[in-house]
């Protein structure tokens, strides 16, 4: 086994949003940094087979549906659109390539080494951690004063259901189907399942969503989730809630699922051309050599942390592989904070201020506490709510589904949570994040002039509603 000469200040294992941002920030701060990534491209799941390609497909499928259903009403006559799925996939792949090449450029700009191969820890001695990288040219041992574990997550498998290429797929497989399925069955009514389900519904598939719980999108404010399900149902999705899938049989003509009530009862069969299993993700920690440096995982595979420290000298953990929201932008925040702590600066992430977004149409976004959480905790709060049916820009653009809701402390008026379903909700939530980061009150948003006509006025009107002075458009 070859051994590299000079040690690094920091080696990051994993080239996803957490890993590559940590590497770039380390380079910016003058640290000698390297990033271990076994893919042929940087960017991890998010850029290669997750966030980015899914958004490309979401956008393209929205345009396809708009051309077929809405253009004529706007006075745009194009006839019946024809789907070229091959081209749609090609433009998705081209977008992904451009993004991953951009990260390579930033590595070079900030003097970050890309160690291509699979990385694992191999003990620690004399203040340095050994990182073995097994690549095309064999195994090479590198040394680092600090190592950041940023190996991310992988789709959680469903017991009794084996993945079968083209038939029973995870999110990666659902982004590269060769044809539009006649009937797509989605197991799991979370963000990933609903986003990808909406893509294929718009392209012509019948979509059935099976969810173990009695509601969709766990973690979302229940008021928002109820309205969201109503919209998706109106669009054509079918929901079977309180149901669990216990087995799958893939055959020449599709897949047969065995489904039974979550609370117990008689089983039945649901048939589909393709089944997407989207019941969540789990941390990727297998084969990392954690035992060689004294790191243990919990029963789910997560590595605990105290301000990104693992409890072992010089070893850090960020992103999906540790606790907190399993989101790319959370990993990015972790990355910067951890590296700045390594460099002797201050670093902190408030997970209560990490927003979540569902990139369907309409979008759904939220940050902070839900009403459910506030009620359970016995917190006295006030609510302001404003529908997009009363927002001028939404009316003009025929995008009136949804509402904005602001939750504020009943005594101090400090914003506790903001929940939005509507056009560009993912863009609108940023204002709420900023206000909450500075302990803002609902009145701060309510008394801030917003441009007219914009969708952002709905957020302001909801903030005004906390004190009861909402003005209809």
Short mmCIF file of C-alpha atoms in Angstrom, two decimals, residues 120-297:
data_model
loop_
_atom_site.label_atom_id
_atom_site.label_comp_id
_atom_site.label_asym_id
_atom_site.label_seq_id
_atom_site.Cartn_x
_atom_site.Cartn_y
_atom_site.Cartn_z
CA UNK A 120 -12.00 4.71 4.95
CA UNK A 121 -10.42 5.51 8.28
CA UNK A 122 -7.50 3.40 9.49
CA UNK A 123 -6.65 4.56 12.99
CA UNK A 124 -5.03 7.61 14.49
CA UNK A 125 -1.49 8.17 15.79
CA UNK A 126 0.79 11.10 16.61
CA UNK A 127 -2.06 13.59 16.19
CA UNK A 128 -2.89 12.41 12.67
CA UNK A 129 -5.68 10.26 11.27
CA UNK A 130 -4.96 7.72 8.54
CA UNK A 131 -7.34 7.83 5.57
CA UNK A 132 -6.99 5.00 3.08
CA UNK A 133 -8.22 5.83 -0.42
CA UNK A 134 -8.79 2.85 -2.70
CA UNK A 135 -8.80 4.08 -6.28
CA UNK A 136 -8.03 2.89 -9.78
CA UNK A 137 -4.30 2.88 -9.07
CA UNK A 138 -4.57 0.90 -5.85
CA UNK A 139 -4.74 1.93 -2.19
CA UNK A 140 -2.97 5.02 -0.88
CA UNK A 141 -2.77 6.06 2.77
CA UNK A 142 -3.07 9.77 3.52
CA UNK A 143 -2.69 11.55 6.85
CA UNK A 144 -4.66 14.49 8.21
CA UNK A 145 -4.81 16.56 11.37
CA UNK A 146 -8.59 16.71 10.96
CA UNK A 147 -11.02 14.47 9.12
CA UNK A 148 -14.61 15.43 8.34
CA UNK A 149 -17.01 12.55 7.70
CA UNK A 150 -19.52 13.72 5.08
CA UNK A 151 -20.63 10.47 3.49
CA UNK A 152 -24.30 11.41 3.28
CA UNK A 153 -27.21 9.00 3.00
CA UNK A 154 -28.84 6.39 0.79
CA UNK A 155 -32.47 5.38 0.16
CA UNK A 156 -33.98 3.30 2.94
CA UNK A 157 -35.05 -0.13 1.65
CA UNK A 158 -38.49 -1.51 2.45
CA UNK A 159 -38.53 -4.94 4.13
CA UNK A 160 -40.08 -7.52 1.85
CA UNK A 161 -39.59 -5.40 -1.25
CA UNK A 162 -36.47 -5.91 -3.35
CA UNK A 163 -35.32 -3.34 -5.90
CA UNK A 164 -35.65 -4.56 -9.50
CA UNK A 165 -34.18 -2.33 -12.25
CA UNK A 166 -36.93 -0.59 -14.18
CA UNK A 167 -39.66 -2.17 -12.05
CA UNK A 168 -39.12 -1.50 -8.36
CA UNK A 169 -36.90 1.57 -8.12
CA UNK A 170 -35.55 4.12 -5.69
CA UNK A 171 -35.34 7.85 -6.40
CA UNK A 172 -32.29 7.37 -8.64
CA UNK A 173 -34.13 4.85 -10.78
CA UNK A 174 -37.23 7.04 -10.95
CA UNK A 175 -35.15 9.83 -12.51
CA UNK A 176 -34.10 7.69 -15.46
CA UNK A 177 -37.09 5.59 -16.48
CA UNK A 178 -36.96 4.81 -20.22
CA UNK A 179 -40.68 5.37 -20.72
CA UNK A 180 -43.65 6.92 -18.94
CA UNK A 181 -45.31 4.17 -16.87
CA UNK A 182 -49.04 3.68 -17.30
CA UNK A 183 -49.40 3.28 -13.53
CA UNK A 184 -46.73 4.43 -11.08
CA UNK A 185 -47.18 3.32 -7.48
CA UNK A 186 -45.27 5.45 -4.98
CA UNK A 187 -44.60 3.92 -1.58
CA UNK A 188 -44.17 6.81 0.83
CA UNK A 189 -45.93 10.19 0.85
CA UNK A 190 -42.88 12.22 1.78
CA UNK A 191 -41.13 14.94 -0.19
CA UNK A 192 -39.21 12.69 -2.59
CA UNK A 193 -42.18 10.49 -3.42
CA UNK A 194 -44.52 13.39 -4.05
CA UNK A 195 -42.04 15.32 -6.18
CA UNK A 196 -41.19 12.39 -8.43
CA UNK A 197 -44.79 11.23 -8.47
CA UNK A 198 -45.84 14.66 -9.70
CA UNK A 199 -43.22 14.53 -12.49
CA UNK A 200 -44.56 11.31 -13.96
CA UNK A 201 -48.20 12.27 -13.42
CA UNK A 202 -47.67 15.39 -15.51
CA UNK A 203 -46.03 13.30 -18.22
CA UNK A 204 -49.04 11.00 -18.39
CA UNK A 205 -48.81 8.32 -15.68
CA UNK A 206 -51.57 7.34 -13.33
CA UNK A 207 -50.07 7.80 -9.86
CA UNK A 208 -51.11 6.05 -6.66
CA UNK A 209 -49.38 6.96 -3.39
CA UNK A 210 -49.39 4.46 -0.52
CA UNK A 211 -48.48 5.83 2.92
CA UNK A 212 -48.16 3.99 6.25
CA UNK A 213 -49.34 7.02 8.24
CA UNK A 214 -52.82 8.54 8.12
CA UNK A 215 -51.46 11.74 6.55
CA UNK A 216 -48.97 12.86 3.92
CA UNK A 217 -45.65 14.67 4.43
CA UNK A 218 -44.84 13.92 8.07
CA UNK A 219 -43.19 16.90 9.73
CA UNK A 220 -45.19 19.40 7.71
CA UNK A 221 -47.75 21.55 9.53
CA UNK A 222 -50.96 19.47 9.46
CA UNK A 223 -53.02 22.42 8.24
CA UNK A 224 -50.66 22.76 5.30
CA UNK A 225 -50.50 19.01 4.69
CA UNK A 226 -54.29 18.73 4.50
CA UNK A 227 -54.53 21.53 1.96
CA UNK A 228 -51.57 20.12 0.03
CA UNK A 229 -53.14 16.67 -0.27
CA UNK A 230 -56.37 18.25 -1.47
CA UNK A 231 -54.52 20.04 -4.27
CA UNK A 232 -52.56 16.97 -5.33
CA UNK A 233 -55.75 14.89 -5.37
CA UNK A 234 -57.45 17.47 -7.57
CA UNK A 235 -54.45 17.28 -9.91
CA UNK A 236 -54.96 13.54 -10.30
CA UNK A 237 -52.94 11.72 -7.64
CA UNK A 238 -54.65 8.95 -5.67
CA UNK A 239 -53.78 8.51 -2.01
CA UNK A 240 -54.09 5.38 0.10
CA UNK A 241 -53.26 6.43 3.65
CA UNK A 242 -52.88 4.19 6.68
CA UNK A 243 -51.66 1.37 4.44
CA UNK A 244 -48.45 -0.65 4.49
CA UNK A 245 -46.73 -2.60 1.74
CA UNK A 246 -45.57 -6.02 2.93
CA UNK A 247 -44.38 -7.67 -0.28
CA UNK A 248 -43.72 -7.06 -3.97
CA UNK A 249 -43.63 -9.44 -6.92
CA UNK A 250 -42.11 -8.11 -10.12
CA UNK A 251 -43.08 -9.80 -13.35
CA UNK A 252 -43.11 -9.28 -17.08
CA UNK A 253 -46.25 -7.15 -16.93
CA UNK A 254 -45.34 -5.04 -13.93
CA UNK A 255 -45.34 -5.30 -10.16
CA UNK A 256 -47.88 -6.71 -7.72
CA UNK A 257 -47.78 -5.21 -4.24
CA UNK A 258 -49.31 -6.79 -1.17
CA UNK A 259 -50.94 -4.01 0.82
CA UNK A 260 -52.73 -4.14 4.16
CA UNK A 261 -54.04 -1.58 6.67
CA UNK A 262 -51.34 -0.24 9.00
CA UNK A 263 -53.55 -1.00 11.98
CA UNK A 264 -54.09 -4.57 10.82
CA UNK A 265 -56.65 -6.17 8.54
CA UNK A 266 -57.12 -8.05 5.31
CA UNK A 267 -54.42 -7.76 2.66
CA UNK A 268 -55.09 -6.90 -0.97
CA UNK A 269 -53.10 -6.59 -4.18
CA UNK A 270 -52.19 -3.33 -5.92
CA UNK A 271 -50.71 -3.56 -9.42
CA UNK A 272 -48.47 -1.04 -11.13
CA UNK A 273 -46.06 -0.87 -14.06
CA UNK A 274 -43.39 0.71 -11.86
CA UNK A 275 -43.08 1.02 -8.10
CA UNK A 276 -41.08 3.84 -6.53
CA UNK A 277 -39.96 3.12 -2.96
CA UNK A 278 -39.49 6.47 -1.23
CA UNK A 279 -39.84 5.85 2.50
CA UNK A 280 -36.89 7.98 3.52
CA UNK A 281 -33.11 7.86 3.64
CA UNK A 282 -30.57 6.38 6.03
CA UNK A 283 -26.99 7.49 6.83
CA UNK A 284 -24.22 5.92 4.78
CA UNK A 285 -21.69 4.71 7.34
CA UNK A 286 -20.88 1.14 6.32
CA UNK A 287 -17.24 0.30 5.57
CA UNK A 288 -15.83 3.60 6.81
CA UNK A 289 -13.51 2.06 9.39
CA UNK A 290 -15.19 3.95 12.21
CA UNK A 291 -14.19 1.25 14.67
CA UNK A 292 -10.50 2.00 14.02
CA UNK A 293 -10.88 5.47 15.52
CA UNK A 294 -13.36 4.68 18.30
CA UNK A 295 -16.49 6.08 16.67
CA UNK A 296 -19.80 4.29 17.16
CA UNK A 297 -23.13 4.80 15.40
#
